[in-house]
Each structure stands twice: as structure tokens, then as C-alpha cells.
Coordinates of C-alpha atoms and ligand atoms in Angstrom, one line a residue:
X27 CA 131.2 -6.5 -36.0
X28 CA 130.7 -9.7 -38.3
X29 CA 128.8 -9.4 -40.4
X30 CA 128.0 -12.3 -43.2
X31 CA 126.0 -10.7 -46.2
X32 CA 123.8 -13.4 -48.1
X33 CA 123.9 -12.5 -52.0
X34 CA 127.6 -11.1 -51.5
X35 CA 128.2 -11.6 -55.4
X36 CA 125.0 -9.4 -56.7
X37 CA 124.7 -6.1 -57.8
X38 CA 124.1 -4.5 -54.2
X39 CA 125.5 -7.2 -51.8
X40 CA 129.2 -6.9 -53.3
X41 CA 129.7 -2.7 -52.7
X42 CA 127.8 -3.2 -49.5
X43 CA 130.6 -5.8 -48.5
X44 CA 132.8 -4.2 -49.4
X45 CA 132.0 -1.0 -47.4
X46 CA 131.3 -3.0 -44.5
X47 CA 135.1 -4.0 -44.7
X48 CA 136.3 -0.9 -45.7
X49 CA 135.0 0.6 -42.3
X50 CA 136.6 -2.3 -40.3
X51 CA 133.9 -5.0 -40.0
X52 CA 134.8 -8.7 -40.5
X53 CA 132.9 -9.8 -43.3
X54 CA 131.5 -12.7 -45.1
X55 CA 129.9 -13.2 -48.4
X56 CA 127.8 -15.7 -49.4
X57 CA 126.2 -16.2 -53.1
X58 CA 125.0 -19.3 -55.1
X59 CA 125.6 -17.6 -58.7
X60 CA 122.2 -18.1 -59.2
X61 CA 122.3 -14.6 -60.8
X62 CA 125.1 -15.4 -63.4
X63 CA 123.0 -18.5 -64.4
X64 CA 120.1 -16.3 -65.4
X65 CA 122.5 -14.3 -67.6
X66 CA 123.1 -17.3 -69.1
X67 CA 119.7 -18.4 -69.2
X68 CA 119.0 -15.6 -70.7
X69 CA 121.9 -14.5 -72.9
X70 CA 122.8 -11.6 -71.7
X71 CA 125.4 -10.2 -70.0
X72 CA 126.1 -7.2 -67.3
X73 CA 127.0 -4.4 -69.0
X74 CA 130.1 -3.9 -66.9
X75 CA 132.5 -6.7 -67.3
X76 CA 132.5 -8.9 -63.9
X77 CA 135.2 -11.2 -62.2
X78 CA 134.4 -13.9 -60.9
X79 CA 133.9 -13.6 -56.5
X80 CA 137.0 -15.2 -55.9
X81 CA 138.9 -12.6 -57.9
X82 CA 137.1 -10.3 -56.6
X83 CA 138.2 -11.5 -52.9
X84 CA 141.4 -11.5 -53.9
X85 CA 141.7 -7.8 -55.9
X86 CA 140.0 -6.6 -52.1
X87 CA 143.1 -8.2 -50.3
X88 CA 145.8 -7.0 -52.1
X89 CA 143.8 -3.4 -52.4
X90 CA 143.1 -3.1 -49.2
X91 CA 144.6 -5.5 -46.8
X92 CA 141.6 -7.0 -45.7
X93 CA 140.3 -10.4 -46.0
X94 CA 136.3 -10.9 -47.0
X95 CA 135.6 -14.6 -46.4
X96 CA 133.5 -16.7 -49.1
X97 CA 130.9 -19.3 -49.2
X98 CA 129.6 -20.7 -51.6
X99 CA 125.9 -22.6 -51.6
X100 CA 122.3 -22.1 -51.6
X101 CA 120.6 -20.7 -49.1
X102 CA 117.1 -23.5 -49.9
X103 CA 119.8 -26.0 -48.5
X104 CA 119.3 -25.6 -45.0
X105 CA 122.4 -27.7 -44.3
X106 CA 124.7 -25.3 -45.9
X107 CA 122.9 -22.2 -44.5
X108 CA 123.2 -23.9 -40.7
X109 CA 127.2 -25.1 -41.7
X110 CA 127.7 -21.4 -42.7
X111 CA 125.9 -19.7 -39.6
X112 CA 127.7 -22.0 -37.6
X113 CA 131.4 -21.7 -38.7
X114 CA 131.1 -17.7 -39.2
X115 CA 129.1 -16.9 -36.0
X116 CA 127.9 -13.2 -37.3
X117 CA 126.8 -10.3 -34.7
X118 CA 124.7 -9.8 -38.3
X119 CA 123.3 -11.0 -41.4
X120 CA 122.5 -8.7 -44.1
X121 CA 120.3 -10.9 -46.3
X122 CA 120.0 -9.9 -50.1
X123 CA 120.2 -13.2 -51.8
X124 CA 117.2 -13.4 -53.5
X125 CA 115.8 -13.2 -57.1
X126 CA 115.0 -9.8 -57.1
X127 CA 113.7 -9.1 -61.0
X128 CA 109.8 -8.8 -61.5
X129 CA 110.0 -9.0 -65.1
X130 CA 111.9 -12.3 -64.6
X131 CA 108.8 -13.9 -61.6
X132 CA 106.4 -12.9 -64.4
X133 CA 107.3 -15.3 -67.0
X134 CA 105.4 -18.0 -66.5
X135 CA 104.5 -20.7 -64.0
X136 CA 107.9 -21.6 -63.8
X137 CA 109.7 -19.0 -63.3
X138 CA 106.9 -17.7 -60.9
X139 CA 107.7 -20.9 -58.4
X140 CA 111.2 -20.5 -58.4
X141 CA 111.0 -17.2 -57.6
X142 CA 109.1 -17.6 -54.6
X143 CA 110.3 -21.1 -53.8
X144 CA 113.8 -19.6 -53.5
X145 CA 112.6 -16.3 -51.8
X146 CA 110.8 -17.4 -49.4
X147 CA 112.3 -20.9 -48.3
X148 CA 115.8 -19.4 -48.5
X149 CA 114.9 -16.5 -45.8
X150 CA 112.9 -18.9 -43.8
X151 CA 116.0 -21.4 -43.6
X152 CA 118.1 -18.0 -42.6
X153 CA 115.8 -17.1 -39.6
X154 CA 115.1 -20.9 -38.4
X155 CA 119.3 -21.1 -38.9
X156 CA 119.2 -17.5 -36.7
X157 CA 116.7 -18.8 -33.7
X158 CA 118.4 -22.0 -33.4
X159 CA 122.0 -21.1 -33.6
X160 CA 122.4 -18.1 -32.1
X161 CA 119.2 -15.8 -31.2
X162 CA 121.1 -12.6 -30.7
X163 CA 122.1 -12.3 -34.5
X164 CA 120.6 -9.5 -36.0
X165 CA 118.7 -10.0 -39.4
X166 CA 118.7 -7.0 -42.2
X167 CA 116.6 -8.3 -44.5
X168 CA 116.3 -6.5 -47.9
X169 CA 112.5 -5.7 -48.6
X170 CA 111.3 -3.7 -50.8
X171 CA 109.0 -0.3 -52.0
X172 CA 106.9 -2.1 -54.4
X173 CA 105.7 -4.3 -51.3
X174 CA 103.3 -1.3 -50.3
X175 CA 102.5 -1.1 -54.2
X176 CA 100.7 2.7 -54.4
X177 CA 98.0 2.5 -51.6
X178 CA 95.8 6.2 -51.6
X179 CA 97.1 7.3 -48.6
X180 CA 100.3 7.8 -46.6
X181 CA 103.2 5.2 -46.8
X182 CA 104.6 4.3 -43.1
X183 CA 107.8 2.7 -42.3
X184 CA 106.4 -1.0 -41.9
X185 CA 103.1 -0.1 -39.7
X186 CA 100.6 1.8 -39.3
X187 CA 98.1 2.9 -36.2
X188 CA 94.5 1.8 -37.3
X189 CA 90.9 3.4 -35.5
X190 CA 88.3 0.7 -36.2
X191 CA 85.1 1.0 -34.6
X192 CA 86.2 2.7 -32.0
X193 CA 89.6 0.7 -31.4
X194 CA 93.0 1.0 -32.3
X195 CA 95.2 -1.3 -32.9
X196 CA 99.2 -0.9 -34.4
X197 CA 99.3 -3.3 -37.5
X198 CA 101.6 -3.8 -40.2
X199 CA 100.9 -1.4 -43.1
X200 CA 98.6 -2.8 -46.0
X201 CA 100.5 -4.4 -48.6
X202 CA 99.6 -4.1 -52.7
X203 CA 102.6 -5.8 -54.9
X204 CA 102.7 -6.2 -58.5
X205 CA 104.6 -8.8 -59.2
X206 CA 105.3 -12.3 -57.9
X207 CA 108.5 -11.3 -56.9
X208 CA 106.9 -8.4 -54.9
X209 CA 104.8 -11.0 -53.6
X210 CA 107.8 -13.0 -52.5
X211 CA 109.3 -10.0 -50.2
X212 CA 105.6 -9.2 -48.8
X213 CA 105.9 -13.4 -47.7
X214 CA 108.7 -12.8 -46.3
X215 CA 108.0 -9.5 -44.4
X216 CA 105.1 -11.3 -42.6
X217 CA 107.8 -14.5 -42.1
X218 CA 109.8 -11.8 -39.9
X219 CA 107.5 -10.2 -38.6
X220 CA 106.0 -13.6 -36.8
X221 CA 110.0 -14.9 -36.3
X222 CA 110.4 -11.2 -34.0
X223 CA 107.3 -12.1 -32.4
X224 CA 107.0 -15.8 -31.5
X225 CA 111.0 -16.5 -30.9
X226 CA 111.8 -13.1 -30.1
X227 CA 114.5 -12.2 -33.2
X228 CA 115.6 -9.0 -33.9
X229 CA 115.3 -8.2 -37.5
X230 CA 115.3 -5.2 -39.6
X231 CA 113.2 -4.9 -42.8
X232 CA 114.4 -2.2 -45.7
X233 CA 111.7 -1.3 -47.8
X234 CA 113.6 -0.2 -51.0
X235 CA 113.4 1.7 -53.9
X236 CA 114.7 1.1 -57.5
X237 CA 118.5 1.8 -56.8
X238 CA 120.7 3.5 -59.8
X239 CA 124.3 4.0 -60.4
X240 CA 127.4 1.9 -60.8
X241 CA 130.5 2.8 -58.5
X242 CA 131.1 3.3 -54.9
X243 CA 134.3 4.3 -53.3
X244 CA 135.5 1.2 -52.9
X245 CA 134.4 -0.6 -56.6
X246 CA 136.5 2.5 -58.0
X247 CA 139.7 1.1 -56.7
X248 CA 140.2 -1.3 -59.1
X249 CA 138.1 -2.9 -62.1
X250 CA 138.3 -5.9 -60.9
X251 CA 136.1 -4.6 -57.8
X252 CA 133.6 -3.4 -60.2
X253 CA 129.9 -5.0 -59.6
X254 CA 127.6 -5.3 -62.4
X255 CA 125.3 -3.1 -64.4
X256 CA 122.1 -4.6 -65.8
X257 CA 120.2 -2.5 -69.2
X258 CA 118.5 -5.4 -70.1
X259 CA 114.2 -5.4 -69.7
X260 CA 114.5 -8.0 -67.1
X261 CA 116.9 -7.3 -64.3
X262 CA 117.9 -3.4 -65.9
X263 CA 116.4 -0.7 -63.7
X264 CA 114.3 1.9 -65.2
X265 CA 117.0 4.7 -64.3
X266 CA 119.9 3.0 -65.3
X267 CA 118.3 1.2 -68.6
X268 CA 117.3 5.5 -69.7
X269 CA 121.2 6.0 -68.8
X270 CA 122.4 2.9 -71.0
X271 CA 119.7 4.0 -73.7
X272 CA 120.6 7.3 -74.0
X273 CA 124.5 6.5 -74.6
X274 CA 123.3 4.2 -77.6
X275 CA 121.0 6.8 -79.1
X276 CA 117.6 4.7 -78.3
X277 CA 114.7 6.1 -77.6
X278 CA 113.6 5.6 -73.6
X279 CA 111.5 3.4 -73.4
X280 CA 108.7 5.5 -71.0
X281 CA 106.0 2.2 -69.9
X282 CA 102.4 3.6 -70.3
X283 CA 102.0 7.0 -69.7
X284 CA 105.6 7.5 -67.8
X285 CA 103.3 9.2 -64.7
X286 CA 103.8 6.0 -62.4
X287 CA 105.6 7.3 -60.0
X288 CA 108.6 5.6 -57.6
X289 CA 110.6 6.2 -54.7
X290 CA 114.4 5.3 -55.6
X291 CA 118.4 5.1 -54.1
X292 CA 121.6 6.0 -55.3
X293 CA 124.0 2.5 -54.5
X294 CA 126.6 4.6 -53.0
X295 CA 123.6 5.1 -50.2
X296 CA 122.5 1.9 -50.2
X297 CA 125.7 0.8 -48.5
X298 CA 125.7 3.4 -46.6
X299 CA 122.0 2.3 -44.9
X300 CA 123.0 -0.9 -44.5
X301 CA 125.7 -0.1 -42.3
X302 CA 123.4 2.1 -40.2
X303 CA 121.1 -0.4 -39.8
X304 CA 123.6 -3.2 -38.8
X305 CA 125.7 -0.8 -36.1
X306 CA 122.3 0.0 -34.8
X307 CA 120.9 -3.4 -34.4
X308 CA 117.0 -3.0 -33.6
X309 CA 115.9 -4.5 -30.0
X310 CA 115.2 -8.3 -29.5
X311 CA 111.8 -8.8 -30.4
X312 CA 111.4 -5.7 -32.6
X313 CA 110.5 -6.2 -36.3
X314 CA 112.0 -2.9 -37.1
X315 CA 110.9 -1.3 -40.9
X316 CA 112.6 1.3 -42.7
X317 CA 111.4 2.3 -46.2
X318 CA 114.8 2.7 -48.1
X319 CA 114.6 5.6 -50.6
X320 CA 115.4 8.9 -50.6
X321 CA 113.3 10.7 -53.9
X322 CA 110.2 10.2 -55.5
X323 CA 110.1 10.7 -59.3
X324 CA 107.4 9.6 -62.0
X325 CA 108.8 7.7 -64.6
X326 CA 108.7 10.5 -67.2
X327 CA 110.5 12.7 -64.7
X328 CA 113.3 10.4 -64.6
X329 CA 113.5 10.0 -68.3
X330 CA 113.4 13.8 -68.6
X331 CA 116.5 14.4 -65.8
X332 CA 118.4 11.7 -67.9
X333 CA 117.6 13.6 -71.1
X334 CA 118.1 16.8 -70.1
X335 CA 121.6 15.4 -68.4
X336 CA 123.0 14.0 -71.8
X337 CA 124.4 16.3 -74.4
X338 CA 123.3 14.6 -77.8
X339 CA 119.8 14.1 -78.5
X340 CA 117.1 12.3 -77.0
X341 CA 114.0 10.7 -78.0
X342 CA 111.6 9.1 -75.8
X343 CA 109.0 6.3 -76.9
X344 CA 106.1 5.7 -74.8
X345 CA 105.7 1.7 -75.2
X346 CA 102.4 0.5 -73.9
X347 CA 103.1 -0.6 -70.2
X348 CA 103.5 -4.6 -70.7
X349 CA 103.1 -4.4 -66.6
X350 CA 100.0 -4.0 -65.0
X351 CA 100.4 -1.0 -62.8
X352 CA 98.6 2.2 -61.7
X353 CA 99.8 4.8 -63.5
X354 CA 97.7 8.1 -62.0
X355 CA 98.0 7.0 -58.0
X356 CA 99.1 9.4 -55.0
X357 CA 102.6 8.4 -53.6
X358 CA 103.8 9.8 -50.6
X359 CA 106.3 7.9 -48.7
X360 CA 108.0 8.6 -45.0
X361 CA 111.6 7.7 -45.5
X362 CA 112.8 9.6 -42.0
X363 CA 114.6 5.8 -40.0
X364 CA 117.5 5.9 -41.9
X365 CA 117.8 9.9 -41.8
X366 CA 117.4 9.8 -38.2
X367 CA 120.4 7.4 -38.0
X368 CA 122.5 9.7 -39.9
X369 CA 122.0 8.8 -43.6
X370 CA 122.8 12.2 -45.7
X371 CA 121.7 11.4 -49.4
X372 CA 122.7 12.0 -52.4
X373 CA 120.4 13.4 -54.2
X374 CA 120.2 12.3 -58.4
X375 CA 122.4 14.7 -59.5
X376 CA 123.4 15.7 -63.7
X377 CA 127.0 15.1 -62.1
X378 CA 126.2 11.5 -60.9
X379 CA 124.0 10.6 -64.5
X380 CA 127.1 12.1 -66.5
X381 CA 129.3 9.8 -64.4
X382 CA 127.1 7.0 -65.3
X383 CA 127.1 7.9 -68.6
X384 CA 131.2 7.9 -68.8
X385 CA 130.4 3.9 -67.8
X386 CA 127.6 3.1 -70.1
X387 CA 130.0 5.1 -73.2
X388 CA 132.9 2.5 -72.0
X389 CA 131.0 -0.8 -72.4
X390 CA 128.5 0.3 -74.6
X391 CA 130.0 -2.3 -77.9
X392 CA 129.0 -4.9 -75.1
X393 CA 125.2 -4.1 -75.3
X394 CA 122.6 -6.6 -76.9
X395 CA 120.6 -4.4 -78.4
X396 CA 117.9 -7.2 -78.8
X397 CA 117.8 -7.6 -74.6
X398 CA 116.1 -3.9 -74.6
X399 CA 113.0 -4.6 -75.3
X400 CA 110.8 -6.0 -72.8
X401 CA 109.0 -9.4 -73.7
X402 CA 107.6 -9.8 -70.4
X403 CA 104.0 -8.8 -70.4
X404 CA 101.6 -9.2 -67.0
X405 CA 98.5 -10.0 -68.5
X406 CA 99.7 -12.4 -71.4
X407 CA 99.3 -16.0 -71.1
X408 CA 101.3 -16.7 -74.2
X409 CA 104.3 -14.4 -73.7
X410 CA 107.7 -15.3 -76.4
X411 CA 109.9 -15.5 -73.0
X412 CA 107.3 -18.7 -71.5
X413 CA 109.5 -21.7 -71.7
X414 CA 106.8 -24.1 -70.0
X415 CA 107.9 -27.2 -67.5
Ligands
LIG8 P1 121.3 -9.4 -57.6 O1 120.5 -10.4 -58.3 O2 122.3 -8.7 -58.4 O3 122.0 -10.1 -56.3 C1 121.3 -11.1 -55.6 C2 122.4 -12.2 -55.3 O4 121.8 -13.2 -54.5 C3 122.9 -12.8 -56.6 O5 124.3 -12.7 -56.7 C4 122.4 -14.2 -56.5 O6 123.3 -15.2 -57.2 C5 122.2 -14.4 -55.0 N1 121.2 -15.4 -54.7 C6 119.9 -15.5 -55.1 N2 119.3 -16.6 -54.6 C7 120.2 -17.2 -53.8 C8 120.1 -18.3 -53.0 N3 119.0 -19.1 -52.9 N4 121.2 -18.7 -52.3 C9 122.4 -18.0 -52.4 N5 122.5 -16.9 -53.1 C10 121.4 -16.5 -53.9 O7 120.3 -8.4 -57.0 P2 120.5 -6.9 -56.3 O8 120.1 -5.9 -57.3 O9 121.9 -6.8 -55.8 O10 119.5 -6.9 -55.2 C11 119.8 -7.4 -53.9 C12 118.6 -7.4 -53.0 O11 118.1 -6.1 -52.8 C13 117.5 -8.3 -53.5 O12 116.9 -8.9 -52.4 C14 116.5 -7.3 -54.0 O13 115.2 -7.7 -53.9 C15 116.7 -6.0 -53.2 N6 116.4 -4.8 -53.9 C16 117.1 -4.5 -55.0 C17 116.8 -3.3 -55.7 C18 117.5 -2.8 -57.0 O14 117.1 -1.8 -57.6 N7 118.5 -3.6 -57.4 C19 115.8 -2.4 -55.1 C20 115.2 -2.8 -54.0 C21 115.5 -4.0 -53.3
LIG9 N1 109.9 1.2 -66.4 C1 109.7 1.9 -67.6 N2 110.6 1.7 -68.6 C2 111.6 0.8 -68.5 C3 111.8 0.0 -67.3 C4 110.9 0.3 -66.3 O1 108.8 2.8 -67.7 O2 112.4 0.6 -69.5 C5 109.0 1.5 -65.3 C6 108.2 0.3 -64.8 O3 107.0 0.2 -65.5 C7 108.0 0.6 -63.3 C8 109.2 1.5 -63.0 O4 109.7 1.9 -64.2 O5 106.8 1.5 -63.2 C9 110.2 0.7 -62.2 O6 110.6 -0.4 -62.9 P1 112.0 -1.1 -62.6 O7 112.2 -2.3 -63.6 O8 113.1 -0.1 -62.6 O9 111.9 -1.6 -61.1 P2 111.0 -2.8 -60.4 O10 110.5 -3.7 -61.4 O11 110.0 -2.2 -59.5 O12 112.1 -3.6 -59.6 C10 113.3 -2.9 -59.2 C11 114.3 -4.1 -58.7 C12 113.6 -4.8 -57.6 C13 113.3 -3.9 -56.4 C14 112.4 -2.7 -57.0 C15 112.2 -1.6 -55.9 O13 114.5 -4.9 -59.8 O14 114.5 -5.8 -57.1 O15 112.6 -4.5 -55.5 O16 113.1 -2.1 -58.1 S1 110.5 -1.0 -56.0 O17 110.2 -0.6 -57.3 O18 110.5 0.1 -55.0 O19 109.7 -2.1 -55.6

């Protein structure tokens, strides 16, 4: 297949292209380095030392043999979305290019705007670039968990039969984000959802947990494959910041009471789902969901499996939860799409945390200790990150 992945530079869409490859596909990439800007912006810097994309290109080639074709532009520029479409002609797009922290869409107005401005206008360009061009192409569109936020019943993948008065009806499931930038893929979800049902697209939306981990089979193959590894309170992930933490001798930082609880991925099956999803294209017409996860854990429970993983000592500080979140909720999620289409997960393991601890012990001279912290808070109006207009 063909297969152009949108975001090809970022954390997830670089091992995911270059699986795609790896198993034969023809594969584009496509980023705007908007994420290396907000390192800079910032100041602060993945953990693992990155090449730039076209090094990256090239290290694939002479590893591998096989050529991943880059573009670089921004997918808000329609023009350079339709040029791209139009000279790559992909079977399917896997779209990830979006700015995907929470922390970061809870800044301020600012930051807010762009993240939705970017989120939503760039997927809408994608699917108007899709129906115009060429109908057939399938859309994967990363979505994600915290859409659902942590309703008191059942999670479903993407709808759910509803008795009301006496009539039922399929609708899509309820959605409860907390974050602008949740916001931004619930926006999006329903932008899909209409583009499957007015023009007849074929798209499928992966509801995703907080993914962990560093390597894949193919970013082992040389460092200069190696994608990036976030610790910082903005764009680190809870699992991988306790990983990073832990190394340094910090205490984990546990938000609230640590009982919050979240479904989560390891990478190496994140690439994995996305090349289910894309060699099993959902029908034209069919807004296809799948939630993306494979384990549930509360936040204490993952701080306790890192702990218990490391063998110096660990400390663990609950900070009070800068985020506005419930922290006693049921969660119970049906993850069974991706299973059914052959995903076997890996389950968090001590042997994948040591691994990632092996990384984080590497690079750990590179860590700014002062990024750690989170500054962020939901309910503030005056927070130190706001930079105003
Ligand atoms: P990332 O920030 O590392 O990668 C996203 C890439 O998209 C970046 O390289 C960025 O430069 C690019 N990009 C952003 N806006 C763009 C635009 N307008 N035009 C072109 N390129 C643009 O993020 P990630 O962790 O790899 O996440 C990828 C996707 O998966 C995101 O959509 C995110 O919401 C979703 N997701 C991530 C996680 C996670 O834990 N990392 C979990 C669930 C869902
Ligand atoms: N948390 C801590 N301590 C930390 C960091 C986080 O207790 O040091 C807690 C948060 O309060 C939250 C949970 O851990 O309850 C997850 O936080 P996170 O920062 O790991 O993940 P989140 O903000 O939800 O966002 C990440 C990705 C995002 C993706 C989402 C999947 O950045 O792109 O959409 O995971 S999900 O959570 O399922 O929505």
C-alpha cells in the first residue's frame, strides 16, 4: 500500500513509518517541525538526542534499502496539503500531526487557539483534500482516550446503542475531555464522523491511551533512527516522566491522589495498530472507532510498577493535581477492534521499564531538571507559563 503518515517527524508517527516500510509499504512522511519549535519555545529538549528528518530518511535507506519520501509543510495550508495528496496519491493516510500535549492547550488563550486552530483546521483540510482528490483514500486518524474523559458507565469503541423513551437509536458515545486539546480531537471525531456520512469517506478513529516506551525494532537499528523521549511536565507522559524520574533519584511526581485511573500503549503496539487498521481499511461510508489501549492502571499503580521495577530507592510525592480531573471515577474500557484484527500486546512488563531505564541512565546529564515540574495549572488564570498575545 501507500501510505503517507501526517506528523512523520513526532514521537509516534516516525516508528510507525518506519514499520509501515519495514513490512513493505511505500511510505510518506509529512511534518511541519512544529514540535521542535515548541522545544525551543520552551527550552527543553527530548531526552533522547534526535536527527533531523532528513537524516533520518537517509540512516532508513542505507539501513534498510528502502526509500521513505518527505514533505515538508503545514497541514493549515490547504495548498500544500492538496500539492501533497496529489503528487503521492496514498491508498492511506495515517494522520498524527497534531499538537497533542494538554498541559501545553492549557496555557493560556493563546496557546488554547493554536491548539485547536491547528487541530482542527489541519484535519479538516486533510478530509476536504481526501473527498476531492481521491474518495477511496482511507483516513486513520489518531483520536484519543481522554476524549470519553471517565463517563460512569461502560466505554464503547466510538458508539453506543441508546433506549430513550421507548426508542433506540446508535449514537456516538458521550464525550467528557479535559483539556482543550482533548477538546480538539473530540472536534475532530464529530468532523469525521459527518465527512463518512455526508461524502461517504472511509475513516478510521483510534481512541488512544497514554503510550510509554522508547524503541521499536526498527528505531534499534541505528541511533540515528531513534525518535524522541519527552520527561518534561508538558509533552512527558506520566509513565515515562516516573521512568525518567526514577533514574535521577526524584521523587514521582503522583497528581492528586494518584487514584485517577488510565488506559495506556506500549509504542512498539502502537505501530503495530496502525498497520492493522490501514491493511484493513474500514468500508466507504463507515466511521470506524477503535479505542487504542491495551491496560488500565491508576496513576499510583503505575508509579508503584516503576518503583518496584528500579533497583535504588524510590520516593513518591503526591503534588496537588494542577489538572482538573476526577480522581475516584469507574473506568472500564472495551479495547476488543484491534484484538480481533490480530493485535497481541505487550503487556507493561519490569523487562520493558528496565529497558527504558537503560535509555533514561544514557541521557540522563541531558535532563533539565527545572522542566519537571509542572507550571501548568487548569484552574489558574495567572499561571508563570501565560505569555499573553
Ligand atoms: P508529537 O508531537 O511527537 O508528533 C506530532 C507531529 O506532528 C510533530 O512532529 C509535529 O511537528 C507535527 N505537526 C503538528 N502540527 C502539524 C501541522 N499543522 N502540520 C504538519 N505537521 C504538524 O506527538 P506524538 O506523541 O507522536 O502523537 C502523535 C498523535 O498521536 C497525536 O495526534 C496525539 O494526539 C496522538 N496520541 C498520542 C499519545 C501519546 O501518548 N504520545 C496518546 C494518544 C494519542
Ligand atoms: N500525571 C501525574 N504525574 C505526572 C504526569 C501526569 O500524576 O507527572 C497524571 C495526570 O494527572 C493524568 C495522567 O497522569 O491523570 C495522564 O497524564 P499524561 O500527561 O501522561 O497524559 P495526557 O495529558 O492525558 O496526554 C497524553 C498525551 C496525549 C494523549 C493522551 C491519551 O500527551 O497526546 O492524547 O495521553 S489519554 O490520556 O488517553 O487521553
Amino acid at each position: 500500500m501507500r501510505i503517507l503518515v501526517l506528523g512523520g517527524d513526532g514521537y509516534l508517527g516516525w516508528p510507525t513509518a518506519l514499520h509501515l516500510s519495514d513490512c513493505g509499504h511505500d511510505v510518506a512522511v509529512a511534518d511541519n517541525m512544529a514540535r521542535r519549535a515548541y522545544d525551543h519555545e520552551m527550552g527543553v529538549q527530548s531526552l533522547v538526542p534526535i536527527e533531523p528528518l532528513q537524516v533520518r530518511v537517509d540512516a532508513w535507506r542505507e539501513v534498510s534499502g528502502k526509500t521513505i519520501t518527505s514533505y515538508y509543510g503545514d497541514l493549515v495550508d490547504a495548498e500544500f496539503t492538496y500539492a501533497m495528496v496529489r503528487d503521492f496519491r496514498p491508498d492511506t493516510i495515517v494522520h498524527f500531526a497534531e499538537q497533542r500535549a494538554a498541559p501545553y492547550s492549557m496555557i493560556d488563550r493563546k496557546h488554547a487557539v493554536y491548539t485547536q486552530q491547528n487541530n482542527v483546521v489541519g484535519n479538516l483540510n486533510v478530509m476536504f483534500a481526501i473527498q476531492e482528490i481521491d474518495p477511496e483514500i482511507h483516513l486513520v486518524k489518531l483520536g484519543t482516550m481522554g476524549e470519553y474523559g471517565t463517563p460512569n458507565i461502560d466505554i464503547e469503541e466510538g458508539w453506543l446503542e441508546v433506549e430513550h423513551k421507548g426508542r433506540k437509536d446508535r449514537m456516538l458515545f458521550p464525550k467528557k475531555p479535559g483539556s482543550f486539546y482533548h477538546l480538539s480531537k473530540v472536534h475532530d471525531s464529530h468532523n469525521i464522523e459527518f465527512g463518512c456520512r455526508i461524502w461517504g469517506l472511509r475513516a478510521t478513529d483510534l481512541n488512544q491511551g497514554v503510550v510509554y516506551g522508547q524503541e521499536t525494532p526498527q528505531t534499534k537499528r541505528d541511533p540515528r533512527l531513534a525518535t524522541r523521549f519527552d520527561y518534561d511536565a508538558i509533552f512527558g507522559t506520566v509513565l515515562n516522566r516516573f521512568v525518567i524520574q526514577a533514574v535521577l533519584g526524584h521523587p514521582l511526581t503522583v497528581y492528586g491522589s494518584g487514584t485517577q485511573t488510565r488506559g495506556i500503549i506500549d509504542i512498539r503496539d502502537t505501530v503495530e495498530c496502525i498497520r492493522l487498521a490501514s491493511e484493513n481499511p474500514a468500508e466507504r461510508g463507515e466511521f470506524r472507532v477503535f479505542n487504542q489501549m491495551t491496560e488500565s492502571f491508576s496513576v499510583e499503580e503505575i508509579a508503584k510498577v516503576v518503583a518496584n521495577s528500579y533497583d535504588g530507592s524510590v520516593t513518591v510525592e503526591h503534588l496537588d493535581n494542577p489538572r482538573v480531573e476526577q480522581s475516584e471515577h469507574y473506568y472500564n474500557v472495551v479495547h476488543t477492534g484491534l484484538v480481533e484484527l490480530g493485535l497481541e500486546p505487550h503487556l507493561l512488563s519490569n523487562t520493558l521499564i528496565e529497558s527504558l531505564f537503560g535509555v533514561a541512565e544514557s541521557f540522563k546529564h541531558r535532563v533539565d531538571d527545572a522542566a519537571m515540574r509542572p507550571t501548568v495549572k487548569w484552574r489558574e488564570a495567572s499561571s508563570p507559563m501565560r505569555t499573553g498575545d
